[in-house]
């Protein structure tokens, strides 16, 4: 299994809602990442987990809350988002090293 | 952070080689250059990476200048399916804390 899966594919939420994005991999990778990508822009790193511990937070607002319950699963909890948070949210995983494998992304719309 | 600059867009005729340049003049000695591509809002796909030697795999070749300030990704025989945005990336950090610094990307259009 060489795949990173993300659910849901699309999500529409209001500014007062609480929702979560889910990412899963079964490649035995021990590093997992969240990126945010706005339209026609490159992905921007948000968080890095290494061996289930948060190792990098790129000064992301607290309305985004990551969680790594186990080595295969990565969540991103969303609360009180703003319309400008609408974007494609990408998850990736890697051995602590070489290339990252990206999932297909969750397209988030905040209304 | 090391920054990469790429042309915004390029066209290439099908069957011809596509040469995509990238400037990374502030790269540090232990930072790798990676190339990924992204097809219409799918997740980015790994192509190739290198430190200072030229590299080749089944998808592409990577030529890095001796001073490491720039590199070129070569797709030897471009097909219509190679139409995508190509990102040149500098990988910073250490094991467990690697960060990809994405360039702005080159939108490659392969023409029939």
Short mmCIF file of C-alpha atoms in Angstrom, two decimals:
data_model
loop_
_atom_site.label_atom_id
_atom_site.label_comp_id
_atom_site.label_asym_id
_atom_site.label_seq_id
_atom_site.Cartn_x
_atom_site.Cartn_y
_atom_site.Cartn_z
CA UNK A 1 0.00 0.00 0.00
CA UNK A 2 1.74 3.17 -1.23
CA UNK A 3 -1.12 5.55 -0.71
CA UNK A 4 -2.01 8.44 1.55
CA UNK A 5 -5.76 8.80 1.91
CA UNK A 6 -7.63 11.89 3.01
CA UNK A 7 -11.24 12.33 4.03
CA UNK A 8 -13.47 14.05 3.24
CA UNK A 9 -12.67 15.06 -0.34
CA UNK A 10 -14.74 18.23 -0.01
CA UNK A 11 -15.97 20.07 3.08
CA UNK A 12 -18.15 23.15 3.43
CA UNK A 13 -18.39 24.63 6.90
CA UNK A 14 -19.70 27.76 8.56
CA UNK A 15 -17.50 30.01 10.63
CA UNK A 16 -18.99 28.72 13.89
CA UNK A 17 -18.69 25.02 13.02
CA UNK A 18 -16.20 22.48 14.33
CA UNK A 19 -14.98 19.89 11.85
CA UNK A 20 -12.02 17.57 11.38
CA UNK A 21 -9.91 16.45 8.44
CA UNK A 22 -8.47 12.96 8.47
CA UNK A 23 -5.33 11.55 6.87
CA UNK A 24 -4.20 7.93 6.90
CA UNK A 25 -1.21 5.99 5.61
CA UNK A 26 -0.15 2.36 5.99
CA UNK A 27 3.38 2.59 4.61
CA UNK A 28 5.02 2.56 8.04
CA UNK A 29 6.08 6.17 7.64
CA UNK A 30 6.93 7.93 10.88
CA UNK A 31 6.72 11.55 9.71
CA UNK A 32 3.44 13.17 8.69
CA UNK A 33 2.69 16.66 7.44
CA UNK A 34 -0.16 19.12 6.90
CA UNK A 35 0.04 21.68 4.11
CA UNK A 36 -2.33 24.43 3.02
CA UNK A 37 -2.60 25.37 -0.66
CA UNK A 38 -4.48 28.41 -1.92
CA UNK A 39 -5.57 28.57 -5.55
CA UNK A 40 -2.68 28.96 -8.01
CA UNK A 41 -0.14 29.05 -5.17
CA UNK A 42 2.37 26.43 -3.97
CA UNK A 43 1.64 24.34 -0.87
CA UNK A 44 2.68 25.92 2.43
CA UNK A 45 3.77 23.80 5.36
CA UNK A 46 1.60 23.99 8.46
CA UNK A 47 2.66 21.17 10.81
CA UNK A 48 5.13 18.29 10.97
CA UNK A 49 4.75 15.25 13.21
CA UNK A 50 7.71 12.95 13.76
CA UNK A 51 7.16 9.69 15.64
CA UNK A 52 3.72 10.97 16.68
CA UNK A 53 5.12 14.10 18.28
CA UNK A 54 4.64 17.61 16.92
CA UNK A 55 8.05 18.77 15.72
CA UNK A 56 7.18 21.82 13.60
CA UNK A 57 4.34 24.33 13.87
CA UNK A 58 4.76 27.06 11.27
CA UNK A 59 3.05 29.70 13.43
CA UNK A 60 -0.37 28.41 12.44
CA UNK A 61 -3.37 30.09 14.14
CA UNK A 62 -4.85 28.11 17.03
CA UNK A 63 -8.13 27.64 15.16
CA UNK A 64 -6.23 24.81 13.43
CA UNK A 65 -5.39 22.02 15.88
CA UNK A 66 -3.44 18.96 14.70
CA UNK A 67 -3.52 15.57 16.34
CA UNK A 68 -1.58 12.36 15.69
CA UNK A 69 -3.36 9.55 17.57
CA UNK A 70 -1.05 6.85 16.16
CA UNK A 71 1.65 6.37 13.56
CA UNK A 72 -0.85 5.82 10.74
CA UNK A 73 -3.32 8.58 11.41
CA UNK A 74 -3.19 12.37 11.35
CA UNK A 75 -6.11 14.68 12.06
CA UNK A 76 -6.60 18.40 11.66
CA UNK A 77 -9.32 19.84 13.88
CA UNK A 78 -10.93 23.04 12.64
CA UNK A 79 -12.82 25.56 14.75
CA UNK A 80 -14.02 29.11 14.16
CA UNK A 81 -12.42 29.35 10.73
CA UNK A 82 -12.53 32.41 8.52
CA UNK A 83 -13.45 32.55 4.81
CA UNK A 84 -9.78 33.16 3.97
CA UNK A 85 -9.01 29.69 5.37
CA UNK A 86 -10.74 28.20 2.34
CA UNK A 87 -8.08 26.17 0.53
CA UNK A 88 -6.91 22.70 -0.43
CA UNK A 89 -5.48 20.95 2.64
CA UNK A 90 -2.86 18.38 1.78
CA UNK A 91 -1.48 15.65 3.98
CA UNK A 92 1.85 13.95 3.31
CA UNK A 93 3.96 11.25 4.92
CA UNK A 94 7.54 10.07 4.71
CA UNK A 95 10.09 7.91 6.41
CA UNK A 96 12.10 10.43 8.40
CA UNK A 97 14.10 11.14 5.27
CA UNK A 98 13.63 11.07 1.50
CA UNK A 99 10.55 11.93 -0.45
CA UNK A 100 7.15 12.82 0.88
CA UNK A 101 4.04 11.07 -0.40
CA UNK A 102 1.08 13.39 -0.72
CA UNK A 103 -2.60 12.58 -0.42
CA UNK A 104 -5.21 13.97 -2.84
CA UNK A 105 -6.23 16.71 -0.44
CA UNK A 106 -9.43 18.00 1.14
CA UNK A 107 -10.96 21.04 -0.52
CA UNK A 108 -12.32 23.21 2.28
CA UNK A 109 -14.79 26.04 1.80
CA UNK A 110 -15.61 28.29 4.77
CA UNK A 111 -18.86 30.23 4.41
CA UNK B 1 14.74 30.27 4.16
CA UNK B 2 16.35 29.27 0.85
CA UNK B 3 14.12 30.52 -1.93
CA UNK B 4 13.60 29.09 -5.40
CA UNK B 5 12.52 30.98 -8.48
CA UNK B 6 11.01 29.40 -11.56
CA UNK B 7 9.49 30.67 -14.81
CA UNK B 8 5.74 30.99 -14.53
CA UNK B 9 4.93 28.93 -17.59
CA UNK B 10 6.46 26.99 -20.48
CA UNK B 11 5.21 25.15 -23.55
CA UNK B 12 6.78 22.04 -25.02
CA UNK B 13 5.94 20.03 -28.13
CA UNK B 14 4.93 16.44 -27.54
CA UNK B 15 7.86 14.06 -27.96
CA UNK B 16 10.45 16.77 -27.38
CA UNK B 17 12.54 17.25 -24.25
CA UNK B 18 11.15 19.66 -21.66
CA UNK B 19 13.82 21.58 -19.76
CA UNK B 20 12.55 23.31 -16.64
CA UNK B 21 14.99 25.68 -14.91
CA UNK B 22 15.13 26.63 -11.25
CA UNK B 23 17.24 29.18 -9.45
CA UNK B 24 18.15 28.50 -5.80
CA UNK B 25 21.09 30.83 -5.29
CA UNK B 26 20.77 30.94 -1.47
CA UNK B 27 20.81 27.17 -1.00
CA UNK B 28 23.01 25.85 1.82
CA UNK B 29 25.51 23.01 1.53
CA UNK B 30 23.35 20.31 3.12
CA UNK B 31 20.04 21.26 1.50
CA UNK B 32 18.68 18.99 -1.19
CA UNK B 33 16.82 20.02 -4.34
CA UNK B 34 13.57 18.15 -4.96
CA UNK B 35 11.19 18.29 -7.90
CA UNK B 36 7.50 17.46 -7.67
CA UNK B 37 4.63 17.97 -10.07
CA UNK B 38 0.96 18.60 -9.45
CA UNK B 39 -1.71 17.72 -11.95
CA UNK B 40 -4.89 19.77 -11.65
CA UNK B 41 -5.27 20.06 -7.87
CA UNK B 42 -4.28 16.47 -7.13
CA UNK B 43 -1.60 15.92 -4.51
CA UNK B 44 1.96 16.69 -5.62
CA UNK B 45 3.85 13.73 -7.07
CA UNK B 46 7.55 13.11 -6.44
CA UNK B 47 9.81 13.20 -9.50
CA UNK B 48 13.45 13.30 -8.47
CA UNK B 49 15.90 14.81 -6.01
CA UNK B 50 19.62 15.53 -5.70
CA UNK B 51 22.30 17.21 -3.64
CA UNK B 52 25.17 18.04 -6.00
CA UNK B 53 25.52 15.23 -8.52
CA UNK B 54 23.33 14.88 -11.57
CA UNK B 55 20.57 12.30 -11.10
CA UNK B 56 18.43 10.24 -13.46
CA UNK B 57 15.48 7.97 -12.90
CA UNK B 58 12.71 6.53 -15.03
CA UNK B 59 10.80 9.80 -15.04
CA UNK B 60 13.41 12.51 -15.48
CA UNK B 61 16.95 13.79 -15.16
CA UNK B 62 18.16 16.47 -12.76
CA UNK B 63 21.14 18.60 -13.66
CA UNK B 64 22.60 20.67 -10.79
CA UNK B 65 25.23 23.31 -11.52
CA UNK B 66 28.60 22.94 -9.87
CA UNK B 67 27.99 25.96 -7.62
CA UNK B 68 24.52 24.51 -6.77
CA UNK B 69 22.86 27.85 -7.40
CA UNK B 70 20.57 26.46 -10.08
CA UNK B 71 19.23 23.24 -11.50
CA UNK B 72 17.30 21.96 -14.51
CA UNK B 73 14.70 19.24 -14.61
CA UNK B 74 14.64 17.38 -17.92
CA UNK B 75 11.68 15.32 -19.11
CA UNK B 76 13.31 13.56 -22.07
CA UNK B 77 10.24 12.85 -24.21
CA UNK B 78 7.29 14.93 -23.02
CA UNK B 79 3.78 13.52 -23.44
CA UNK B 80 0.40 15.20 -23.05
CA UNK B 81 0.11 13.56 -19.61
CA UNK B 82 3.14 15.57 -18.46
CA UNK B 83 1.07 18.77 -18.55
CA UNK B 84 1.19 19.93 -14.92
CA UNK B 85 2.65 22.48 -12.52
CA UNK B 86 6.26 21.58 -11.69
CA UNK B 87 7.65 22.66 -8.34
CA UNK B 88 11.32 23.06 -7.52
CA UNK B 89 11.78 22.58 -3.78
CA UNK B 90 14.61 23.05 -1.31
CA UNK B 91 14.51 20.60 1.58
CA UNK B 92 15.70 22.10 4.84
CA UNK B 93 16.18 20.74 8.32
CA UNK B 94 17.16 17.43 9.85
CA UNK B 95 15.63 13.97 10.03
CA UNK B 96 12.24 14.28 11.68
CA UNK B 97 12.04 18.02 11.05
CA UNK B 98 12.43 18.23 7.28
CA UNK B 99 10.70 21.18 5.65
CA UNK B 100 9.96 21.55 1.98
CA UNK B 101 10.26 25.13 0.76
CA UNK B 102 8.23 25.15 -2.46
CA UNK B 103 9.04 27.45 -5.35
CA UNK B 104 6.25 29.25 -7.15
CA UNK B 105 6.07 26.52 -9.80
CA UNK B 106 6.22 26.34 -13.59
CA UNK B 107 3.04 25.54 -15.45
CA UNK B 108 4.16 23.21 -18.25
CA UNK B 109 1.84 22.72 -21.17
CA UNK B 110 2.70 19.91 -23.59
CA UNK B 111 1.30 20.61 -27.03
CA UNK B 112 0.14 17.95 -29.49
#
